[in-house]
Short mmCIF file of C-alpha atoms in Angstrom, two decimals:
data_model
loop_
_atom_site.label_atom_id
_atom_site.label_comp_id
_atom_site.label_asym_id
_atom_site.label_seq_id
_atom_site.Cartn_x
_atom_site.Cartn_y
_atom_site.Cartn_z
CA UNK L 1 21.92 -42.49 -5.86
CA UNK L 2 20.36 -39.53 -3.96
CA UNK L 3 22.41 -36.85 -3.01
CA UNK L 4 21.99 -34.71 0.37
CA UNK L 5 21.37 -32.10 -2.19
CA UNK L 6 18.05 -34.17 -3.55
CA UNK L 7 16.81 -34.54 0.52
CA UNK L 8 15.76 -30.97 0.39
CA UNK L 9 13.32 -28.84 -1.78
CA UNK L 10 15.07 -25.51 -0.78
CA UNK L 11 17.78 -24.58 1.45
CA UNK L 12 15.67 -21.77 3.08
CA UNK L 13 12.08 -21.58 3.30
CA UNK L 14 10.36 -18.35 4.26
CA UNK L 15 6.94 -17.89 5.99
CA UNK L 16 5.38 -14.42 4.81
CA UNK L 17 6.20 -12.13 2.32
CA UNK L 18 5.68 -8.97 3.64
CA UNK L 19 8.99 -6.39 3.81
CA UNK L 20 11.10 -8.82 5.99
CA UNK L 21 10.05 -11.76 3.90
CA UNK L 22 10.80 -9.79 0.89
CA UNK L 23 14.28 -7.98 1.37
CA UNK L 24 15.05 -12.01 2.94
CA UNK L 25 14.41 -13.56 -0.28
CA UNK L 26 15.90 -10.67 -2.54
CA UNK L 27 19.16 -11.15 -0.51
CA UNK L 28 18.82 -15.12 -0.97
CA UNK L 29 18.02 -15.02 -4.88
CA UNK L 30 21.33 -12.17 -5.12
CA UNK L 31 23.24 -14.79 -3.25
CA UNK L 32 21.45 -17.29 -6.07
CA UNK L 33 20.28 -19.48 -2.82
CA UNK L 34 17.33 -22.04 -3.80
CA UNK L 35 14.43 -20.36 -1.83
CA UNK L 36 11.13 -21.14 -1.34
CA UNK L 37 8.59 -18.24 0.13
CA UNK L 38 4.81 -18.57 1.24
CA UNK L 39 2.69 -16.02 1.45
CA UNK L 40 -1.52 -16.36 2.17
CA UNK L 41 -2.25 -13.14 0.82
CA UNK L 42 -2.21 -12.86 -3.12
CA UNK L 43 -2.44 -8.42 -2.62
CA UNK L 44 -0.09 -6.72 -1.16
CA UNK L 45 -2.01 -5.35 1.93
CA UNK L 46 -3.59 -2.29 0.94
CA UNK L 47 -2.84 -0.06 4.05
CA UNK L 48 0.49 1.65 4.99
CA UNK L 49 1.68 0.50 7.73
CA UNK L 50 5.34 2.24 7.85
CA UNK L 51 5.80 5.59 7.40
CA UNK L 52 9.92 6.11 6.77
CA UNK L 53 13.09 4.33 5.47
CA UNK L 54 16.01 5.85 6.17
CA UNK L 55 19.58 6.09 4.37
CA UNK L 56 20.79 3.19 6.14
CA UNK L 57 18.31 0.81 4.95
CA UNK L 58 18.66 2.19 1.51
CA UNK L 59 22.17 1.44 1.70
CA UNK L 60 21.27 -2.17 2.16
CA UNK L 61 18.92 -1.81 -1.13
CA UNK L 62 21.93 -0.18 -2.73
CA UNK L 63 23.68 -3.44 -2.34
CA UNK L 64 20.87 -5.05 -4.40
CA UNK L 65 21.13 -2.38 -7.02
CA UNK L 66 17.25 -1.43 -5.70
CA UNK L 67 17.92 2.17 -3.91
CA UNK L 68 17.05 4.20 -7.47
CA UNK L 69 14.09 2.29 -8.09
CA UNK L 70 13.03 2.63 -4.42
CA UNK L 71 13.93 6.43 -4.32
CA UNK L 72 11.29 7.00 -7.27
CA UNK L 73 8.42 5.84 -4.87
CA UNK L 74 9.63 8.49 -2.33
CA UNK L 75 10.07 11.80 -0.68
CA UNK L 76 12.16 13.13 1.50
CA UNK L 77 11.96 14.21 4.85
CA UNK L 78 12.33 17.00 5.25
CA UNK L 79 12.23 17.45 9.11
CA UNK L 80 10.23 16.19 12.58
CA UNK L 81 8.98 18.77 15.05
CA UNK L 82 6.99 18.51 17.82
CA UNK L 83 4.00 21.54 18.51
CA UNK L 84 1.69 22.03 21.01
CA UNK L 85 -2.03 23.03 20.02
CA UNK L 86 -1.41 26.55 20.77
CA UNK L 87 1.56 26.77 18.34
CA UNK L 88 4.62 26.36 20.61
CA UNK L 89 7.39 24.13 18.81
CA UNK L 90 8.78 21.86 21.56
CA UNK L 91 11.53 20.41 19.99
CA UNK L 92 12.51 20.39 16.25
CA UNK L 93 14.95 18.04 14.13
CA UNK L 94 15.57 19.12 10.86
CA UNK L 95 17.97 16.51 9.14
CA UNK L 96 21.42 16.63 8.15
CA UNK L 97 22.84 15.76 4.32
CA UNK L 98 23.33 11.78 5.16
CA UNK L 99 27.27 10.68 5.78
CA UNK L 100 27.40 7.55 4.51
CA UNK L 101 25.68 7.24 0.79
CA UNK L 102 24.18 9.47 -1.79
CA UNK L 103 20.28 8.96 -0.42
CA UNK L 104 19.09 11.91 1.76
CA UNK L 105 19.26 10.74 5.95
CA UNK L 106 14.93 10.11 5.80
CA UNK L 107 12.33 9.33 2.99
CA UNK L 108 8.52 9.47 3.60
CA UNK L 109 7.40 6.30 1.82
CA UNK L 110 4.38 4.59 0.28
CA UNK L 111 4.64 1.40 1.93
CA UNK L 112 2.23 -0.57 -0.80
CA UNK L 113 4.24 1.00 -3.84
CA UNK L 114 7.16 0.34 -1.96
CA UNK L 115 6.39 -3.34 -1.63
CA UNK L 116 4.83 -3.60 -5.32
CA UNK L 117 8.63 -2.21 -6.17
CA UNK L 118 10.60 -5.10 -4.35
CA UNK L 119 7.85 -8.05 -5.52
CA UNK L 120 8.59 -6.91 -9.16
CA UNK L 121 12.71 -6.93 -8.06
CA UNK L 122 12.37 -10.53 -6.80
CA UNK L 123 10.68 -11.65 -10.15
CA UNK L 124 14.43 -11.76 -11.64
CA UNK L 125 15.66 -13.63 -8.85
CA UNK L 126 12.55 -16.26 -10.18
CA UNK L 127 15.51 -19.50 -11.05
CA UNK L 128 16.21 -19.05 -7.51
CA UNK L 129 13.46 -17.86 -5.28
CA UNK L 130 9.74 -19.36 -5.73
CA UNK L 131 6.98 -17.45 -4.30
CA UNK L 132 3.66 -19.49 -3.84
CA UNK L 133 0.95 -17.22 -2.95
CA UNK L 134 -2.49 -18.34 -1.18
CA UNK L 135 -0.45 -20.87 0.72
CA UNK L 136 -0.50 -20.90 4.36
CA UNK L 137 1.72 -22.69 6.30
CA UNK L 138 0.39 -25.35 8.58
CA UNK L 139 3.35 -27.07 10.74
CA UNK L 140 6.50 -27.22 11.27
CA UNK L 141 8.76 -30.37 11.74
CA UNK L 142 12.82 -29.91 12.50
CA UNK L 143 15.43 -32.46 12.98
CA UNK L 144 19.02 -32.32 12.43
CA UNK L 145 19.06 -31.24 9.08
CA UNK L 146 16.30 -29.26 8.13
CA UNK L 147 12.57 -28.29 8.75
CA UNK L 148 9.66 -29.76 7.14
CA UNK L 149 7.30 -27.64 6.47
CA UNK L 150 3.62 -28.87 6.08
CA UNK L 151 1.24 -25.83 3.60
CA UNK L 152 -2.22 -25.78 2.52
CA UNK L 153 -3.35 -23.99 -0.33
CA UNK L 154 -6.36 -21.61 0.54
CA UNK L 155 -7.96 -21.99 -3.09
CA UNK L 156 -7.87 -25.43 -3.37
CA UNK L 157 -6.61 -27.24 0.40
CA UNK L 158 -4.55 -29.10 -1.54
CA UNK L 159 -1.73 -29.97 1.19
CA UNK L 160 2.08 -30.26 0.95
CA UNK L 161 5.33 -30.71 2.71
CA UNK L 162 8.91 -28.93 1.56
CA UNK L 163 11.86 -29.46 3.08
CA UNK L 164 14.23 -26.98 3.63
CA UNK L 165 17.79 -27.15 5.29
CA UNK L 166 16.41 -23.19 7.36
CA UNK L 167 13.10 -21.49 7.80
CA UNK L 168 12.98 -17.74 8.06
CA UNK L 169 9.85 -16.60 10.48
CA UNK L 170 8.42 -13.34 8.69
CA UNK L 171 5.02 -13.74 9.26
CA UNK L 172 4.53 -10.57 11.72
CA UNK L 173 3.95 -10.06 15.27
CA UNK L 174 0.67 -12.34 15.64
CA UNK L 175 3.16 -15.21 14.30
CA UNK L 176 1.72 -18.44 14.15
CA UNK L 177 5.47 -19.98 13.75
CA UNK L 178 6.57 -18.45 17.02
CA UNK L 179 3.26 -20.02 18.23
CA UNK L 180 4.49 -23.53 17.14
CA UNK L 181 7.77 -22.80 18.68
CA UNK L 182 6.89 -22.48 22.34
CA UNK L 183 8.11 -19.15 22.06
CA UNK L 184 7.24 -16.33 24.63
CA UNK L 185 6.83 -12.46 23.43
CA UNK L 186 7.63 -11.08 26.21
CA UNK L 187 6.66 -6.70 27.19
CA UNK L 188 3.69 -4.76 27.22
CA UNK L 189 0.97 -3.87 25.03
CA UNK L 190 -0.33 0.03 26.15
CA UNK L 191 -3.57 0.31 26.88
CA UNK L 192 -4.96 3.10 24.50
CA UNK L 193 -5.92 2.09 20.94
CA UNK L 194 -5.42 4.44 18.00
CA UNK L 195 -7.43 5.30 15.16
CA UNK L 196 -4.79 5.42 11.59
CA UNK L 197 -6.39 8.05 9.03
CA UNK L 198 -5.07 7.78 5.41
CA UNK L 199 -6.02 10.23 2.70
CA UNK L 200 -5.03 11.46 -0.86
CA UNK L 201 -4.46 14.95 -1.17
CA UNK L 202 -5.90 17.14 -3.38
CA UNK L 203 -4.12 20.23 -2.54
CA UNK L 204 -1.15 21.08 -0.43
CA UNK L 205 -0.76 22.95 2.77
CA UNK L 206 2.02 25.02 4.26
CA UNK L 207 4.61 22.60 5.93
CA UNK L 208 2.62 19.27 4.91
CA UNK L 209 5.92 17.89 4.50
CA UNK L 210 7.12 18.48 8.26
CA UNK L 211 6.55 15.23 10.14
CA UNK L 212 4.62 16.71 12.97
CA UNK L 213 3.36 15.48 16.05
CA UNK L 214 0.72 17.50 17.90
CA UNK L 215 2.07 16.96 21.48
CA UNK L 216 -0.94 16.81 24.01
CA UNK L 217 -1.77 14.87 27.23
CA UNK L 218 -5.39 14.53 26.11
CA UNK L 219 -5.08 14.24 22.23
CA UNK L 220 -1.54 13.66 20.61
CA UNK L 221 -1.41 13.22 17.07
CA UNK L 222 0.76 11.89 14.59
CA UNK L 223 0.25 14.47 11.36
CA UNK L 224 2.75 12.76 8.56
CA UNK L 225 3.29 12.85 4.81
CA UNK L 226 3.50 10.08 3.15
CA UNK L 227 4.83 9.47 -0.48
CA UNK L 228 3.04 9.71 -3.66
CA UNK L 229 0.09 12.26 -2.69
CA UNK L 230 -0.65 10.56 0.69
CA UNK L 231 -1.04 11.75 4.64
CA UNK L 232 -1.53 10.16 7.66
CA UNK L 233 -3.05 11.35 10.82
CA UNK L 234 -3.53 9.03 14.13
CA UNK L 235 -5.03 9.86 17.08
CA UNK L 236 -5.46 7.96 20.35
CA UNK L 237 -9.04 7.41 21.47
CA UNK L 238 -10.00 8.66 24.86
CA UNK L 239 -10.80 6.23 27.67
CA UNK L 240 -15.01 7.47 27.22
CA UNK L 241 -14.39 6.31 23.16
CA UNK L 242 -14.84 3.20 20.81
CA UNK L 243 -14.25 2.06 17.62
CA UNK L 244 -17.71 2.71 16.94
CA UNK L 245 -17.66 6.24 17.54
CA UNK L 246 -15.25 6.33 14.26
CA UNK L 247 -16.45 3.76 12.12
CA UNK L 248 -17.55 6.23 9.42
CA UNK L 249 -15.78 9.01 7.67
CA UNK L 250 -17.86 11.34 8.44
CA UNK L 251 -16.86 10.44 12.19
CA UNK L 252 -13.48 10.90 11.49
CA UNK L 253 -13.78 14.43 9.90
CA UNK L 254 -14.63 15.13 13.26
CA UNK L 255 -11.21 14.27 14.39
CA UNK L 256 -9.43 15.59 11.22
CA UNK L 257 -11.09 19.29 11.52
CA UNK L 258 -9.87 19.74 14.93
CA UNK L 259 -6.67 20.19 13.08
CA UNK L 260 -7.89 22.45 10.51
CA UNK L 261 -8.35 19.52 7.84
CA UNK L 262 -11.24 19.79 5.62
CA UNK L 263 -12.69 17.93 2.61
CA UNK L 264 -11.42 20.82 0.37
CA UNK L 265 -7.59 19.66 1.57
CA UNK L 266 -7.78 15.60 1.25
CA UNK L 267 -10.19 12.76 0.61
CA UNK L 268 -10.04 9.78 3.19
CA UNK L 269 -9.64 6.47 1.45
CA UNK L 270 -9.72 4.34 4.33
CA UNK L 271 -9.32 3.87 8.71
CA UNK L 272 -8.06 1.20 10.76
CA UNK L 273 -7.51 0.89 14.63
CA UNK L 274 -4.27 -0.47 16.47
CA UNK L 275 -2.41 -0.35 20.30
CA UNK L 276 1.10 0.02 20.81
CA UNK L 277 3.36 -3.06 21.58
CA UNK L 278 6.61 -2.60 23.30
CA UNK L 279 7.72 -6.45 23.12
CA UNK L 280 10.15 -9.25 22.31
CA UNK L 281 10.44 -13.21 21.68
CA UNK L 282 12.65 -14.39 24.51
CA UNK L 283 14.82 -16.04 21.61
CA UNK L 284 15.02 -15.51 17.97
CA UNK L 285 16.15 -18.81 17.21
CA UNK L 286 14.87 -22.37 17.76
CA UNK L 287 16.77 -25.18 16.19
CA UNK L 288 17.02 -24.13 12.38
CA UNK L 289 13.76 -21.64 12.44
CA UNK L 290 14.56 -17.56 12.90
CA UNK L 291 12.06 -15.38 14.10
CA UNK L 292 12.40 -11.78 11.54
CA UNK L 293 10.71 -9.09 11.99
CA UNK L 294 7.59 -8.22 14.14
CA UNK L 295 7.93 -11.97 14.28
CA UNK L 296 10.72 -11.42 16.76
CA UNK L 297 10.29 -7.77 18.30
CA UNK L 298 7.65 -5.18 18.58
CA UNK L 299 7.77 -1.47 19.25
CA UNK L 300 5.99 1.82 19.13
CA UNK L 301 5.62 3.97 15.99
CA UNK L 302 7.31 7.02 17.21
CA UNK L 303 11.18 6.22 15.37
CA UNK L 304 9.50 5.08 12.01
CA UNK L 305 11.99 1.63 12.87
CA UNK L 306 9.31 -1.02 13.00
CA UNK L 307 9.67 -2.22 9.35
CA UNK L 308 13.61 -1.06 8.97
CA UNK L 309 14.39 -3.46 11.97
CA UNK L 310 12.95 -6.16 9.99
CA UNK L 311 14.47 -5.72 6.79
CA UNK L 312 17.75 -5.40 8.97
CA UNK L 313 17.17 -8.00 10.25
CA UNK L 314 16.78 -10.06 6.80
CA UNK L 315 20.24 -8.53 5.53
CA UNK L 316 22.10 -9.74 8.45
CA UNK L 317 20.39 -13.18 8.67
CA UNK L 318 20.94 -13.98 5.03
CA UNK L 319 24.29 -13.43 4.52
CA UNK L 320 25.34 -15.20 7.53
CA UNK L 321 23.36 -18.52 5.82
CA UNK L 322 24.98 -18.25 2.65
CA UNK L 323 28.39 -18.50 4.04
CA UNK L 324 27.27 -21.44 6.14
CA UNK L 325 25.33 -23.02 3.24
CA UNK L 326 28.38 -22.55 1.20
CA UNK L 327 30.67 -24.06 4.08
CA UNK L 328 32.84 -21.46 4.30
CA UNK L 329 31.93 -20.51 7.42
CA UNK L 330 30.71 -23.17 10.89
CA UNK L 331 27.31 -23.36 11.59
CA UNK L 332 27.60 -21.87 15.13
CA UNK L 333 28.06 -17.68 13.05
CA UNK L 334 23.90 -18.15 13.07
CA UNK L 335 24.01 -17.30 16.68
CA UNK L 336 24.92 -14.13 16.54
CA UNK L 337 21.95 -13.35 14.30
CA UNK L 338 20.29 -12.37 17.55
CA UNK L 339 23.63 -11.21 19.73
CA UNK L 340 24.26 -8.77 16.55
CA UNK L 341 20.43 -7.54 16.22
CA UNK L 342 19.21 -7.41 19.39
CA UNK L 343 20.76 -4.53 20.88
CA UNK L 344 19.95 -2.63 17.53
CA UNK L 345 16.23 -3.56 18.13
CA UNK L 346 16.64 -2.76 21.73
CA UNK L 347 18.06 0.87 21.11
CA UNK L 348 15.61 2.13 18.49
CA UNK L 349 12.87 0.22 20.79
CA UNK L 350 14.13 2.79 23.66
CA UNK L 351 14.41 5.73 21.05
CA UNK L 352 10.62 4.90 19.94
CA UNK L 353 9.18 4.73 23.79
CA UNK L 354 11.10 7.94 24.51
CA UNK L 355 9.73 10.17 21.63
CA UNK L 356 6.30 8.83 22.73
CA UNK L 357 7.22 10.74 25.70
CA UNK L 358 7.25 13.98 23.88
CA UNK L 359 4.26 13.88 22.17
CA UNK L 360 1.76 12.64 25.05
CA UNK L 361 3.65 15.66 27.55
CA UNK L 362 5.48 12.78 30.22
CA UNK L 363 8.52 14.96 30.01
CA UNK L 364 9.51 16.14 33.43
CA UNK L 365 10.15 20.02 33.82
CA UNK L 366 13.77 19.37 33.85
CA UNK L 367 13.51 17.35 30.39
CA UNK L 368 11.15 19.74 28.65
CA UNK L 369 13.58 22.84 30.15
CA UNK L 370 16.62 20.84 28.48
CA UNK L 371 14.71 20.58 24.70
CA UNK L 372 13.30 24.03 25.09
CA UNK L 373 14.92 26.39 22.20
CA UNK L 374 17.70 28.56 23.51
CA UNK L 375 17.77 32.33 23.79
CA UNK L 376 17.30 33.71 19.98
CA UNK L 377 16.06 30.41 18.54
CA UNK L 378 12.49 30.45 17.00
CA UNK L 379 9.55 28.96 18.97
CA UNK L 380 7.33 28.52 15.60
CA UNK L 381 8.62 27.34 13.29
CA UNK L 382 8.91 29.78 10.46
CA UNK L 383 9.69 27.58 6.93
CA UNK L 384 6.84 27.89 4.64
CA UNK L 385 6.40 24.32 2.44
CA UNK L 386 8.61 23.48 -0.70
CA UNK L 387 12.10 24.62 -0.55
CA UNK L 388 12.79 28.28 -2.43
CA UNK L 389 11.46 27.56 -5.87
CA UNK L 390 9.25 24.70 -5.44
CA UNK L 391 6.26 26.06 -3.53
CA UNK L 392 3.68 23.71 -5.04
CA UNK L 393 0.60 25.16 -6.78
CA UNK L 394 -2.65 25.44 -4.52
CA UNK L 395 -0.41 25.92 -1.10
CA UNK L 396 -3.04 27.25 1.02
CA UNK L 397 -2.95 28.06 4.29
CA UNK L 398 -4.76 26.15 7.93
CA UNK L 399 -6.32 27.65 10.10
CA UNK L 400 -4.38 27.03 13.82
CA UNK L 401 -5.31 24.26 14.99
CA UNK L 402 -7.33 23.99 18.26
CA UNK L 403 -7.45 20.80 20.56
CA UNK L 404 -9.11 18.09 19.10
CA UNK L 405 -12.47 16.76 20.92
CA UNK L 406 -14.84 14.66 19.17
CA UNK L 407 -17.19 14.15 21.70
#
């Protein structure tokens, strides 16, 4: 005699395993929840996308027994600061010891090692969780007990259909499964596209570790370390400027010697070009499907809370399922999935838009006269890199940087 058990090939199913897919079915296997995940991609996307975790998120590794792990792949932040070209510090955030776990308040991550880090973590979770790479899912069909969920393999188009009591929607913001909803994202997409420059470094420069942004109304620019012997630079094209015009790296030296940059301080490995989204699905949740992730809510760069908001929202999602797929708890605690994240979202959305602000000069007088340093506090900042002790080998100075112009 079948069981309801036997109706269903998984009680959740999760489409994309990037880090909100992930840290969903890590929490799912630790709660030893049958889970089934599909991914299209066999790599792990080569570029890093997010920049930052902070000791918040780690705590919610720590409850996996993943922060120590993670923490090897890191660095911490030391600081942000915001600089104008002529060498005036704006504004500058240096950050306190955190107050609730033993992680510093910021890392600078790797996101690719980061994610090769949490794929090897859910290999023990492997009785549980099944992770079927080069499978993209196709459809989606929901009634009132669970979602079938139609896949083709890309390899072979062999076809399928699992059925699953939930589906998780990780599959980023150009989500196909919010698609098949009928689901609106609703906001803005800015205008300006951005060119992301990623290099190794070969030697280190004085402050490299400050998170710096380069605050300009013509030419901001984002000037970050990133973990394990990486840096980032992105700068918004002008309105007279293409992709084309920085298609080759010897286009974007252009762009990374207006700071002082040369092929003596890093090698670029590779480019990529983006706009800022400031948007949200009008609901996370249709029937038994979740939207996760940039799935559910987009926003700027400028708070490093993109990717945190998504594994956030994976931790509070998942634990709400296994009490309700253990029956201790009514169905009806899965709406406050959204009620709970939203506002989270919403606030670090706002905190994102705001630094924006800074960097491309939209203060107002009164704003910039209420960040400006007060009497007796530095306006350069003064720190050389490396803490007392630890000045790495090869620390050479840059020359001050002048405004960029590539034209």
């Amino acid at each position: 005699m079948s069981t309801s058990q036997d109706k269903f090939d998984a009680d959740v199913a999760i489409v994309g395993y990037g880090p909100s897919g992930l840290a969903a079915a890590l929490c799912l296997g630790h709660y030893g929840i049958r889970t089934i995940a599909f991914e299209r991609d066999r790599e792990i996307y080569p570029r890093a996308r997010a920049v930052t975790v902070s000791d918040w998120t780690m705590r919610c590794f720590q409850s996996l027994g993943l922060d120590e792990v993670l923490a090897r792949t890191m660095d911490p932040t030391v600081a942000l600061r915001w600089v104008t070209y002529d060498g005036q510090q704006i504004t500058r955030l240096d950050f306190p010891p955190s107050r609730i776990g033993r992680h510093p308040t910021s890392y600078a991550i790797y996101q690719p090692a980061m994610e090769q880090v949490l794929r090897q973590a859910g290999e023990r979770h492997a009785d549980h969780v099944d992770v079927r790479y080069g499978v993209e899912v196709t459809d989606l069909a929901q009634d009132a007990e669970g979602v079938e969920v139609s896949t083709r393999d890309l390899a072979s188009g062999a076809t399928r259909k699992v059925r699953a009591r939930y589906v998780l929607a990780c599959d980023g913001g150009a989500s196909t499964t919010r698609e098949r909803l009928g689901i609106k994202l609703i906001g803005e997409t800015r205008e300006v596209k951005w060119v992301v420059i990623d290099a190794k470094v070969k030697r280190w420069w004085p402050e490299r570790h400050i998170l710096t942004f380069w605050s300009d109304k013509q030419r901001p620019v984002v000037d970050i370390a990133l973990a394990q012997g990486n840096h980032r630079w992105e700068f918004p094209l002008e309105p007279h400027e293409s992709e084309a015009d920085f298609a080759t790296h010897e286009q974007l030296w252009k762009l990374l010697n207006s700071l002082g940059v040369t092929p003596d301080d890093v090698q670029i490995h590779q480019h990529a070009f983006y706009k800022h989204h400031i948007r949200h699905a009008e609901r996370w949740r249709a029937g038994r499907v979740f939207l996760l992730g940039d799935a559910g809510h987009l926003m700027p760069p400028w708070a490093g809370a993109g990717m945190q908001s998504g594994i956030r929202d994976a931790f509070n999602i998942t634990w709400k399922l296994r009490e309700v797929l253990r029956g201790k708890l009514p169905e009806t605690l899965l709406d406050s999935y959204q009620a709970e994240r939203e506002p989270n979202v919403a606030f670090y959305t706002g905190v994102a838009v705001q630094l924006g602000r800074i960097i491309q000069q939209q203060l107002s007088e009164e704003e910039m006269a209420a960040m400006a340093p007060k009497p007796g506090e530095p306006r350069r900042s003064r720190r050389c890199c490396g803490t007392p002790g630890t000045r790495p080998a090869g620390c050479v100075a840059h020359p001050r940087p002048r405004a960029p112009s590539a034209r």
